[in-house]
Amino acid sequence: MPNPVQYKQTWRFINIWVYLALGSVGIVILAGIASVFFVKPLVSKTVEAREEEPVRLEPLAIKPQAIGGLRVDVAASIPVNRWLTYEVQLRDQQDKILAAGLKNAWHETGIWQEEGETGTWQEDDLEAGLDVKAAKSERITVVVEVLDYVTTSNQDIDEPVTFKINVHHGIIDTRYLWPGFWGGLLMAGLTCLFSGSTGATIINKRIGDSEVGERATLGGANKLVKVMVKVESDETSPSTLNCQLAIRDGNGDEIFNSSRVIPLHFRRDEDGDITSVKGEATFYLILEKVGSYGFYVEITPDAPVDATQLIVKQGVVTLGAIKVGHISASA
């Protein structure tokens, strides 16, 4: 009779890379949420500017921050069928340009015709902005300058342009968080997908009968052994089969004997006829002593069984806690 085998629930063999990838996704999500609490509004103002008459806001006092930077958002407002070129500038106390951005804005409308139907369309691109990070405490001035303002037929327009200016401090550019989010999810998904194929296959034997066995050299206190028994049976099968697994050491002594109930999955065609019947049982073991071991499987009842496959893998990893049978060196 085999010695009693101790079963333990363990996280010892989990695939840590899955959780590292999911952890990175969690950090990205937390960073996105936290970014909202760092934002501090400084200015929200509507102004007017025209060519050769730039508009200047009151100087703003800014200072370096460990997280986030300064963002200036500018949105022009112009009638339809006009083009506008304007520049957003940040100037220091000496009126030197620290940063600048040029915007080619437009607001157009038209008529479309398709298959006898007509309608109107309207599109625009009027917004611009600057993101900067303060290197030192200083006072800066936001300047908006109109460089060119014409109709879509290229006629000059001598009218003021209305701009809505919003300035915030502590802004985190979340656009750079998205690659980390999707990359982390992709890595976690791929790691989960390939976790089932980890480990070295020591035994892979299939026989057209209800009994199969094979001997191989394996084991080690730090190597998880996964034994999979796959069964194929005919349409006369009951809903479950019984799988008996026995393991014998190099002397032929039985050191493990356990059974599993295998639920069967019946696949049917469009007419309701059974096309295949399959089931699988899995055992997780630690064979503390490296040696020669024989694995022997018996499926009962055996009458409906068409084929039995025995797969033994060593060095596998799991996605969570599992129940492991520990076979000691003295077994």
mmCIF file of C-alpha atoms in Angstrom:
data_model
loop_
_atom_site.group_PDB
_atom_site.id
_atom_site.type_symbol
_atom_site.label_atom_id
_atom_site.label_comp_id
_atom_site.label_asym_id
_atom_site.label_seq_id
_atom_site.Cartn_x
_atom_site.Cartn_y
_atom_site.Cartn_z
ATOM 1 C CA MET A 1 0.000 0.000 0.000
ATOM 2 C CA PRO A 2 1.300 3.491 -0.776
ATOM 3 C CA ASN A 3 2.096 5.828 2.097
ATOM 4 C CA PRO A 4 -0.453 8.597 2.670
ATOM 5 C CA VAL A 5 0.123 11.583 0.397
ATOM 6 C CA GLN A 6 -0.126 15.075 1.834
ATOM 7 C CA TYR A 7 -2.222 17.562 -0.156
ATOM 8 C CA LYS A 8 -1.489 21.263 0.250
ATOM 9 C CA GLN A 9 -3.019 24.395 -1.262
ATOM 10 C CA THR A 10 -0.125 26.480 -2.546
ATOM 11 C CA TRP A 11 0.668 29.656 -4.526
ATOM 12 C CA ARG A 12 4.277 28.560 -4.847
ATOM 13 C CA PHE A 13 4.213 27.787 -8.565
ATOM 14 C CA ILE A 14 2.180 30.706 -9.894
ATOM 15 C CA ASN A 15 3.355 32.530 -12.998
ATOM 16 C CA ILE A 16 4.508 35.784 -11.402
ATOM 17 C CA TRP A 17 4.737 37.522 -14.794
ATOM 18 C CA VAL A 18 0.958 37.518 -15.149
ATOM 19 C CA TYR A 19 0.556 39.439 -11.914
ATOM 20 C CA LEU A 20 3.413 41.801 -12.723
ATOM 21 C CA ALA A 21 1.703 42.655 -16.015
ATOM 22 C CA LEU A 22 -1.655 43.135 -14.294
ATOM 23 C CA GLY A 23 0.078 45.183 -11.615
ATOM 24 C CA SER A 24 1.513 47.505 -14.248
ATOM 25 C CA VAL A 25 -2.002 47.970 -15.667
ATOM 26 C CA GLY A 26 -3.254 48.790 -12.170
ATOM 27 C CA ILE A 27 -0.496 51.366 -11.698
ATOM 28 C CA VAL A 28 -1.426 53.016 -15.007
ATOM 29 C CA ILE A 29 -5.103 53.182 -13.961
ATOM 30 C CA LEU A 30 -4.189 54.663 -10.575
ATOM 31 C CA ALA A 31 -1.927 57.198 -12.289
ATOM 32 C CA GLY A 32 -4.798 58.220 -14.567
ATOM 33 C CA ILE A 33 -7.156 58.628 -11.607
ATOM 34 C CA ALA A 34 -4.573 60.473 -9.505
ATOM 35 C CA SER A 35 -3.810 62.877 -12.344
ATOM 36 C CA VAL A 36 -7.209 64.530 -11.824
ATOM 37 C CA PHE A 37 -6.301 65.569 -8.256
ATOM 38 C CA PHE A 38 -3.063 67.319 -9.250
ATOM 39 C CA VAL A 39 -4.758 69.769 -11.631
ATOM 40 C CA LYS A 40 -5.021 73.381 -10.462
ATOM 41 C CA PRO A 41 -6.835 75.958 -12.657
ATOM 42 C CA LEU A 42 -4.943 79.239 -12.997
ATOM 43 C CA VAL A 43 -6.759 81.199 -15.723
ATOM 44 C CA SER A 44 -10.005 80.938 -17.664
ATOM 45 C CA LYS A 45 -10.526 83.978 -19.857
ATOM 46 C CA THR A 46 -12.086 85.059 -23.167
ATOM 47 C CA VAL A 47 -10.106 87.653 -25.146
ATOM 48 C CA GLU A 48 -9.973 89.244 -28.584
ATOM 49 C CA ALA A 49 -6.955 89.716 -30.848
ATOM 50 C CA ARG A 50 -6.349 90.871 -34.401
ATOM 51 C CA GLU A 51 -3.379 90.958 -36.782
ATOM 52 C CA GLU A 52 -0.472 93.003 -35.393
ATOM 53 C CA GLU A 53 -2.393 93.412 -32.120
ATOM 54 C CA PRO A 54 -1.546 90.352 -29.967
ATOM 55 C CA VAL A 55 -3.305 89.826 -26.669
ATOM 56 C CA ARG A 56 -1.324 89.328 -23.447
ATOM 57 C CA LEU A 57 -2.654 87.854 -20.223
ATOM 58 C CA GLU A 58 -1.560 88.969 -16.787
ATOM 59 C CA PRO A 59 1.771 87.356 -15.729
ATOM 60 C CA LEU A 60 1.410 84.038 -13.910
ATOM 61 C CA ALA A 61 3.664 82.811 -11.106
ATOM 62 C CA ILE A 62 4.667 79.187 -11.598
ATOM 63 C CA LYS A 63 7.065 76.892 -9.795
ATOM 64 C CA PRO A 64 8.516 73.428 -10.418
ATOM 65 C CA GLN A 65 6.382 70.402 -9.523
ATOM 66 C CA ALA A 66 7.479 66.804 -9.073
ATOM 67 C CA ILE A 67 4.359 65.608 -10.907
ATOM 68 C CA GLY A 68 2.619 67.393 -13.750
ATOM 69 C CA GLY A 69 3.278 70.521 -15.764
ATOM 70 C CA LEU A 70 1.662 73.652 -17.130
ATOM 71 C CA ARG A 71 -0.912 73.431 -19.898
ATOM 72 C CA VAL A 72 -2.254 76.310 -21.969
ATOM 73 C CA ASP A 73 -5.370 75.499 -24.002
ATOM 74 C CA VAL A 74 -6.551 78.010 -26.617
ATOM 75 C CA ALA A 75 -9.706 77.743 -28.736
ATOM 76 C CA ALA A 76 -10.482 80.256 -31.485
ATOM 77 C CA SER A 77 -14.012 81.210 -32.488
ATOM 78 C CA ILE A 78 -14.524 82.279 -36.132
ATOM 79 C CA PRO A 79 -17.466 82.245 -38.575
ATOM 80 C CA VAL A 80 -17.739 79.529 -41.217
ATOM 81 C CA ASN A 81 -15.598 79.443 -44.364
ATOM 82 C CA ARG A 82 -12.648 81.194 -42.807
ATOM 83 C CA TRP A 83 -9.025 80.277 -42.217
ATOM 84 C CA LEU A 84 -6.923 81.493 -39.341
ATOM 85 C CA THR A 85 -3.244 81.192 -38.448
ATOM 86 C CA TYR A 86 -2.347 82.097 -34.889
ATOM 87 C CA GLU A 87 0.507 81.525 -32.470
ATOM 88 C CA VAL A 88 0.466 80.766 -28.760
ATOM 89 C CA GLN A 89 3.541 81.952 -26.867
ATOM 90 C CA LEU A 90 4.902 81.741 -23.339
ATOM 91 C CA ARG A 91 7.233 84.626 -22.476
ATOM 92 C CA ASP A 92 9.438 85.173 -19.439
ATOM 93 C CA GLN A 93 9.925 88.364 -17.417
ATOM 94 C CA GLN A 94 12.448 89.607 -19.992
ATOM 95 C CA ASP A 95 9.841 89.067 -22.715
ATOM 96 C CA LYS A 96 11.842 86.235 -24.229
ATOM 97 C CA ILE A 97 9.897 83.373 -25.788
ATOM 98 C CA LEU A 98 10.105 80.230 -23.649
ATOM 99 C CA ALA A 99 7.794 78.139 -25.826
ATOM 100 C CA ALA A 100 5.564 78.726 -28.837
ATOM 101 C CA GLY A 101 3.124 76.815 -30.989
ATOM 102 C CA LEU A 102 1.717 77.681 -34.400
ATOM 103 C CA LYS A 103 -1.864 76.722 -35.286
ATOM 104 C CA ASN A 104 -3.491 76.649 -38.732
ATOM 105 C CA ALA A 105 -7.168 76.829 -37.778
ATOM 106 C CA TRP A 106 -10.210 76.599 -40.042
ATOM 107 C CA HIS A 107 -13.975 76.499 -39.995
ATOM 108 C CA GLU A 108 -15.697 75.322 -43.174
ATOM 109 C CA THR A 109 -19.123 74.281 -44.382
ATOM 110 C CA GLY A 110 -20.492 72.954 -47.654
ATOM 111 C CA ILE A 111 -23.120 70.882 -49.442
ATOM 112 C CA TRP A 112 -22.888 67.181 -50.206
ATOM 113 C CA GLN A 113 -24.777 65.202 -52.844
ATOM 114 C CA GLU A 114 -25.000 61.434 -53.045
ATOM 115 C CA GLU A 115 -27.468 59.157 -54.867
ATOM 116 C CA GLY A 116 -30.000 61.922 -55.329
ATOM 117 C CA GLU A 117 -29.806 63.144 -51.736
ATOM 118 C CA THR A 118 -28.294 66.408 -50.553
ATOM 119 C CA GLY A 119 -27.315 67.921 -47.257
ATOM 120 C CA THR A 120 -24.834 70.221 -45.562
ATOM 121 C CA TRP A 121 -21.635 69.504 -43.664
ATOM 122 C CA GLN A 122 -19.644 71.606 -41.222
ATOM 123 C CA GLU A 123 -16.180 70.916 -39.808
ATOM 124 C CA ASP A 124 -13.575 72.880 -37.893
ATOM 125 C CA ASP A 125 -10.172 72.630 -36.265
ATOM 126 C CA LEU A 126 -9.731 75.616 -33.970
ATOM 127 C CA GLU A 127 -7.970 74.414 -30.813
ATOM 128 C CA ALA A 128 -4.284 74.648 -29.918
ATOM 129 C CA GLY A 129 -2.233 74.293 -26.774
ATOM 130 C CA LEU A 130 1.147 74.123 -25.097
ATOM 131 C CA ASP A 131 2.452 71.750 -22.429
ATOM 132 C CA VAL A 132 5.552 72.853 -20.524
ATOM 133 C CA LYS A 133 7.297 71.825 -17.311
ATOM 134 C CA ALA A 134 8.752 74.563 -15.147
ATOM 135 C CA ALA A 135 12.446 74.205 -14.397
ATOM 136 C CA LYS A 136 12.447 77.039 -11.844
ATOM 137 C CA SER A 137 10.096 79.429 -10.110
ATOM 138 C CA GLU A 138 9.304 82.381 -12.380
ATOM 139 C CA ARG A 139 6.560 84.558 -13.803
ATOM 140 C CA ILE A 140 5.390 83.879 -17.334
ATOM 141 C CA THR A 141 3.014 85.627 -19.719
ATOM 142 C CA VAL A 142 0.639 83.926 -22.165
ATOM 143 C CA VAL A 143 0.504 85.699 -25.533
ATOM 144 C CA VAL A 144 -1.842 84.915 -28.443
ATOM 145 C CA GLU A 145 -0.997 86.516 -31.788
ATOM 146 C CA VAL A 146 -3.050 86.454 -35.022
ATOM 147 C CA LEU A 147 -0.712 85.989 -37.986
ATOM 148 C CA ASP A 148 -3.183 85.537 -40.841
ATOM 149 C CA TYR A 149 -6.979 85.710 -41.079
ATOM 150 C CA VAL A 150 -8.647 85.140 -44.465
ATOM 151 C CA THR A 151 -11.739 83.715 -46.118
ATOM 152 C CA THR A 152 -11.614 80.369 -47.908
ATOM 153 C CA SER A 153 -11.271 82.375 -51.138
ATOM 154 C CA ASN A 154 -8.082 83.907 -49.637
ATOM 155 C CA GLN A 155 -9.453 87.408 -48.987
ATOM 156 C CA ASP A 156 -7.963 89.228 -45.982
ATOM 157 C CA ILE A 157 -10.249 89.899 -43.020
ATOM 158 C CA ASP A 158 -9.677 92.871 -40.762
ATOM 159 C CA GLU A 159 -11.755 91.749 -37.785
ATOM 160 C CA PRO A 160 -10.911 90.704 -34.219
ATOM 161 C CA VAL A 161 -10.829 87.004 -33.389
ATOM 162 C CA THR A 162 -12.254 85.704 -30.124
ATOM 163 C CA PHE A 163 -10.112 83.247 -28.146
ATOM 164 C CA LYS A 164 -10.998 81.185 -25.082
ATOM 165 C CA ILE A 165 -7.856 80.651 -22.977
ATOM 166 C CA ASN A 166 -7.581 78.122 -20.128
ATOM 167 C CA VAL A 167 -4.395 77.626 -18.120
ATOM 168 C CA HIS A 168 -3.925 74.739 -15.670
ATOM 169 C CA HIS A 169 -1.027 73.665 -13.502
ATOM 170 C CA GLY A 170 -0.273 70.074 -12.464
ATOM 171 C CA ILE A 171 -1.446 68.527 -15.734
ATOM 172 C CA ILE A 172 -0.319 64.964 -16.491
ATOM 173 C CA ASP A 173 -0.342 64.029 -20.162
ATOM 174 C CA THR A 174 -2.447 60.866 -20.006
ATOM 175 C CA ARG A 175 -1.866 60.127 -23.696
ATOM 176 C CA TYR A 176 1.355 58.404 -22.670
ATOM 177 C CA LEU A 177 -0.507 56.199 -20.181
ATOM 178 C CA TRP A 178 -2.515 54.444 -22.893
ATOM 179 C CA PRO A 179 0.448 52.538 -24.414
ATOM 180 C CA GLY A 180 1.288 51.271 -20.921
ATOM 181 C CA PHE A 181 -2.325 50.268 -20.290
ATOM 182 C CA TRP A 182 -2.811 48.336 -23.533
ATOM 183 C CA GLY A 183 0.737 46.945 -23.430
ATOM 184 C CA GLY A 184 0.202 45.625 -19.905
ATOM 185 C CA LEU A 185 -3.112 44.034 -20.855
ATOM 186 C CA LEU A 186 -1.551 42.434 -23.925
ATOM 187 C CA MET A 187 1.348 41.065 -21.883
ATOM 188 C CA ALA A 188 -1.006 39.680 -19.219
ATOM 189 C CA GLY A 189 -3.211 38.072 -21.873
ATOM 190 C CA LEU A 190 -0.291 36.461 -23.702
ATOM 191 C CA THR A 191 1.230 35.239 -20.440
ATOM 192 C CA CYS A 192 -2.084 33.664 -19.403
ATOM 193 C CA LEU A 193 -2.432 32.101 -22.843
ATOM 194 C CA PHE A 194 0.991 30.487 -22.795
ATOM 195 C CA SER A 195 1.008 29.486 -19.121
ATOM 196 C CA GLY A 196 -0.804 26.274 -20.025
ATOM 197 C CA SER A 197 2.020 25.241 -22.353
ATOM 198 C CA THR A 198 4.869 25.752 -19.872
ATOM 199 C CA GLY A 199 7.034 22.930 -18.616
ATOM 200 C CA ALA A 200 8.850 20.041 -20.265
ATOM 201 C CA THR A 201 6.766 17.155 -21.585
ATOM 202 C CA ILE A 202 8.213 13.968 -20.100
ATOM 203 C CA ILE A 203 5.497 11.509 -21.164
ATOM 204 C CA ASN A 204 2.960 11.752 -23.970
ATOM 205 C CA LYS A 205 1.384 8.402 -24.757
ATOM 206 C CA ARG A 206 -1.959 7.692 -26.406
ATOM 207 C CA ILE A 207 -3.521 4.249 -26.751
ATOM 208 C CA GLY A 208 -6.842 3.023 -28.107
ATOM 209 C CA ASP A 209 -7.857 1.425 -24.822
ATOM 210 C CA SER A 210 -8.963 2.314 -21.297
ATOM 211 C CA GLU A 211 -5.563 1.613 -19.721
ATOM 212 C CA VAL A 212 -2.266 3.344 -20.436
ATOM 213 C CA GLY A 213 1.090 3.439 -18.656
ATOM 214 C CA GLU A 214 4.633 4.690 -19.133
ATOM 215 C CA ARG A 215 7.811 5.068 -17.097
ATOM 216 C CA ALA A 216 10.195 8.030 -17.078
ATOM 217 C CA THR A 217 12.869 9.716 -14.963
ATOM 218 C CA LEU A 218 11.723 12.957 -13.322
ATOM 219 C CA GLY A 219 11.132 14.635 -9.985
ATOM 220 C CA GLY A 220 12.659 17.243 -7.706
ATOM 221 C CA ALA A 221 11.448 19.184 -4.683
ATOM 222 C CA ASN A 222 11.209 22.446 -6.655
ATOM 223 C CA LYS A 223 9.554 21.101 -9.802
ATOM 224 C CA LEU A 224 5.796 20.891 -10.162
ATOM 225 C CA VAL A 225 4.585 17.809 -12.052
ATOM 226 C CA LYS A 226 1.315 17.996 -13.970
ATOM 227 C CA VAL A 227 -0.379 14.752 -14.978
ATOM 228 C CA MET A 228 -3.163 15.065 -17.561
ATOM 229 C CA VAL A 229 -5.406 12.184 -18.566
ATOM 230 C CA LYS A 230 -7.494 12.771 -21.694
ATOM 231 C CA VAL A 231 -10.286 10.379 -22.629
ATOM 232 C CA GLU A 232 -12.286 9.868 -25.811
ATOM 233 C CA SER A 233 -15.377 7.651 -25.714
ATOM 234 C CA ASP A 234 -18.432 6.791 -27.791
ATOM 235 C CA GLU A 235 -22.061 7.850 -27.692
ATOM 236 C CA THR A 236 -22.975 5.127 -25.165
ATOM 237 C CA SER A 237 -20.893 6.822 -22.467
ATOM 238 C CA PRO A 238 -22.415 7.867 -19.158
ATOM 239 C CA SER A 239 -22.088 11.520 -18.147
ATOM 240 C CA THR A 240 -18.910 10.808 -16.151
ATOM 241 C CA LEU A 241 -16.069 8.301 -16.100
ATOM 242 C CA ASN A 242 -13.699 7.358 -13.277
ATOM 243 C CA CYS A 243 -9.950 7.873 -13.686
ATOM 244 C CA GLN A 244 -7.574 5.907 -11.443
ATOM 245 C CA LEU A 245 -3.922 7.039 -11.407
ATOM 246 C CA ALA A 246 -1.213 4.933 -9.780
ATOM 247 C CA ILE A 247 2.483 5.796 -9.543
ATOM 248 C CA ARG A 248 5.241 3.253 -8.826
ATOM 249 C CA ASP A 249 8.825 4.009 -7.922
ATOM 250 C CA GLY A 250 11.972 2.438 -9.373
ATOM 251 C CA ASN A 251 11.486 -0.691 -7.259
ATOM 252 C CA GLY A 252 7.949 -1.181 -8.518
ATOM 253 C CA ASP A 253 6.407 -0.164 -5.180
ATOM 254 C CA GLU A 254 3.201 1.838 -5.403
ATOM 255 C CA ILE A 255 3.732 5.277 -3.864
ATOM 256 C CA PHE A 256 0.598 7.043 -5.088
ATOM 257 C CA ASN A 257 -2.935 6.026 -5.921
ATOM 258 C CA SER A 258 -5.785 8.443 -6.490
ATOM 259 C CA SER A 259 -8.974 8.715 -8.492
ATOM 260 C CA ARG A 260 -10.800 11.538 -10.247
ATOM 261 C CA VAL A 261 -14.278 11.796 -11.706
ATOM 262 C CA ILE A 262 -14.067 12.951 -15.340
ATOM 263 C CA PRO A 263 -17.101 14.947 -16.540
ATOM 264 C CA LEU A 264 -17.652 14.216 -20.229
ATOM 265 C CA HIS A 265 -18.444 16.843 -22.854
ATOM 266 C CA PHE A 266 -20.804 15.663 -25.599
ATOM 267 C CA ARG A 267 -20.513 17.484 -28.909
ATOM 268 C CA ARG A 268 -23.479 17.240 -31.284
ATOM 269 C CA ASP A 269 -24.094 18.174 -34.891
ATOM 270 C CA GLU A 270 -27.021 20.199 -36.257
ATOM 271 C CA ASP A 271 -29.234 17.092 -36.248
ATOM 272 C CA GLY A 272 -28.527 16.404 -32.579
ATOM 273 C CA ASP A 273 -26.340 13.368 -33.245
ATOM 274 C CA ILE A 274 -23.308 12.925 -30.991
ATOM 275 C CA THR A 275 -20.080 13.536 -32.912
ATOM 276 C CA SER A 276 -17.533 13.307 -30.079
ATOM 277 C CA VAL A 277 -17.303 12.632 -26.364
ATOM 278 C CA LYS A 278 -14.242 13.903 -24.501
ATOM 279 C CA GLY A 279 -13.111 14.493 -20.929
ATOM 280 C CA GLU A 280 -9.973 15.305 -18.974
ATOM 281 C CA ALA A 281 -8.567 14.861 -15.456
ATOM 282 C CA THR A 282 -5.578 16.742 -14.021
ATOM 283 C CA PHE A 283 -3.291 15.887 -11.091
ATOM 284 C CA TYR A 284 -0.647 18.211 -9.615
ATOM 285 C CA LEU A 285 2.193 16.490 -7.785
ATOM 286 C CA ILE A 286 5.615 17.073 -6.279
ATOM 287 C CA LEU A 287 7.916 14.042 -6.473
ATOM 288 C CA GLU A 288 10.561 15.122 -3.991
ATOM 289 C CA LYS A 289 13.159 12.558 -5.039
ATOM 290 C CA VAL A 290 14.486 12.457 -8.597
ATOM 291 C CA GLY A 291 14.133 8.947 -9.950
ATOM 292 C CA SER A 292 12.367 6.539 -12.280
ATOM 293 C CA TYR A 293 8.600 6.573 -11.891
ATOM 294 C CA GLY A 294 5.883 4.604 -13.616
ATOM 295 C CA PHE A 295 2.522 6.273 -14.288
ATOM 296 C CA TYR A 296 -0.440 3.957 -14.831
ATOM 297 C CA VAL A 297 -3.991 5.019 -15.687
ATOM 298 C CA GLU A 298 -7.201 2.986 -15.703
ATOM 299 C CA ILE A 299 -10.559 4.374 -16.895
ATOM 300 C CA THR A 300 -13.823 2.792 -15.742
ATOM 301 C CA PRO A 301 -16.283 1.768 -17.000
ATOM 302 C CA ASP A 302 -14.063 0.750 -19.895
ATOM 303 C CA ALA A 303 -16.692 -0.365 -22.429
ATOM 304 C CA PRO A 304 -17.371 3.050 -24.082
ATOM 305 C CA VAL A 305 -13.703 4.208 -23.995
ATOM 306 C CA ASP A 306 -12.154 4.637 -27.450
ATOM 307 C CA ALA A 307 -8.796 6.137 -26.467
ATOM 308 C CA THR A 308 -6.831 7.288 -23.430
ATOM 309 C CA GLN A 309 -3.914 9.721 -23.483
ATOM 310 C CA LEU A 310 -1.399 10.166 -20.671
ATOM 311 C CA ILE A 311 0.612 13.419 -20.565
ATOM 312 C CA VAL A 312 3.158 14.129 -17.848
ATOM 313 C CA LYS A 313 4.850 17.550 -17.722
ATOM 314 C CA GLN A 314 7.483 18.806 -15.307
ATOM 315 C CA GLY A 315 8.368 22.371 -14.323
ATOM 316 C CA VAL A 316 4.921 23.813 -15.036
ATOM 317 C CA VAL A 317 3.517 27.071 -13.647
ATOM 318 C CA THR A 318 -0.042 27.972 -12.687
ATOM 319 C CA LEU A 319 -2.266 31.048 -12.728
ATOM 320 C CA GLY A 320 -3.424 30.701 -9.131
ATOM 321 C CA ALA A 321 -3.385 28.556 -6.020
ATOM 322 C CA ILE A 322 -3.657 24.813 -6.641
ATOM 323 C CA LYS A 323 -3.976 21.654 -4.571
ATOM 324 C CA VAL A 324 -0.751 19.656 -4.820
ATOM 325 C CA GLY A 325 -0.047 16.099 -3.721
ATOM 326 C CA HIS A 326 3.397 15.942 -2.067
ATOM 327 C CA ILE A 327 5.184 12.612 -2.390
ATOM 328 C CA SER A 328 8.184 12.683 -0.035
ATOM 329 C CA ALA A 329 11.535 11.020 -0.644
ATOM 330 C CA SER A 330 10.716 8.403 2.002
ATOM 331 C CA ALA A 331 7.435 7.412 0.337
#
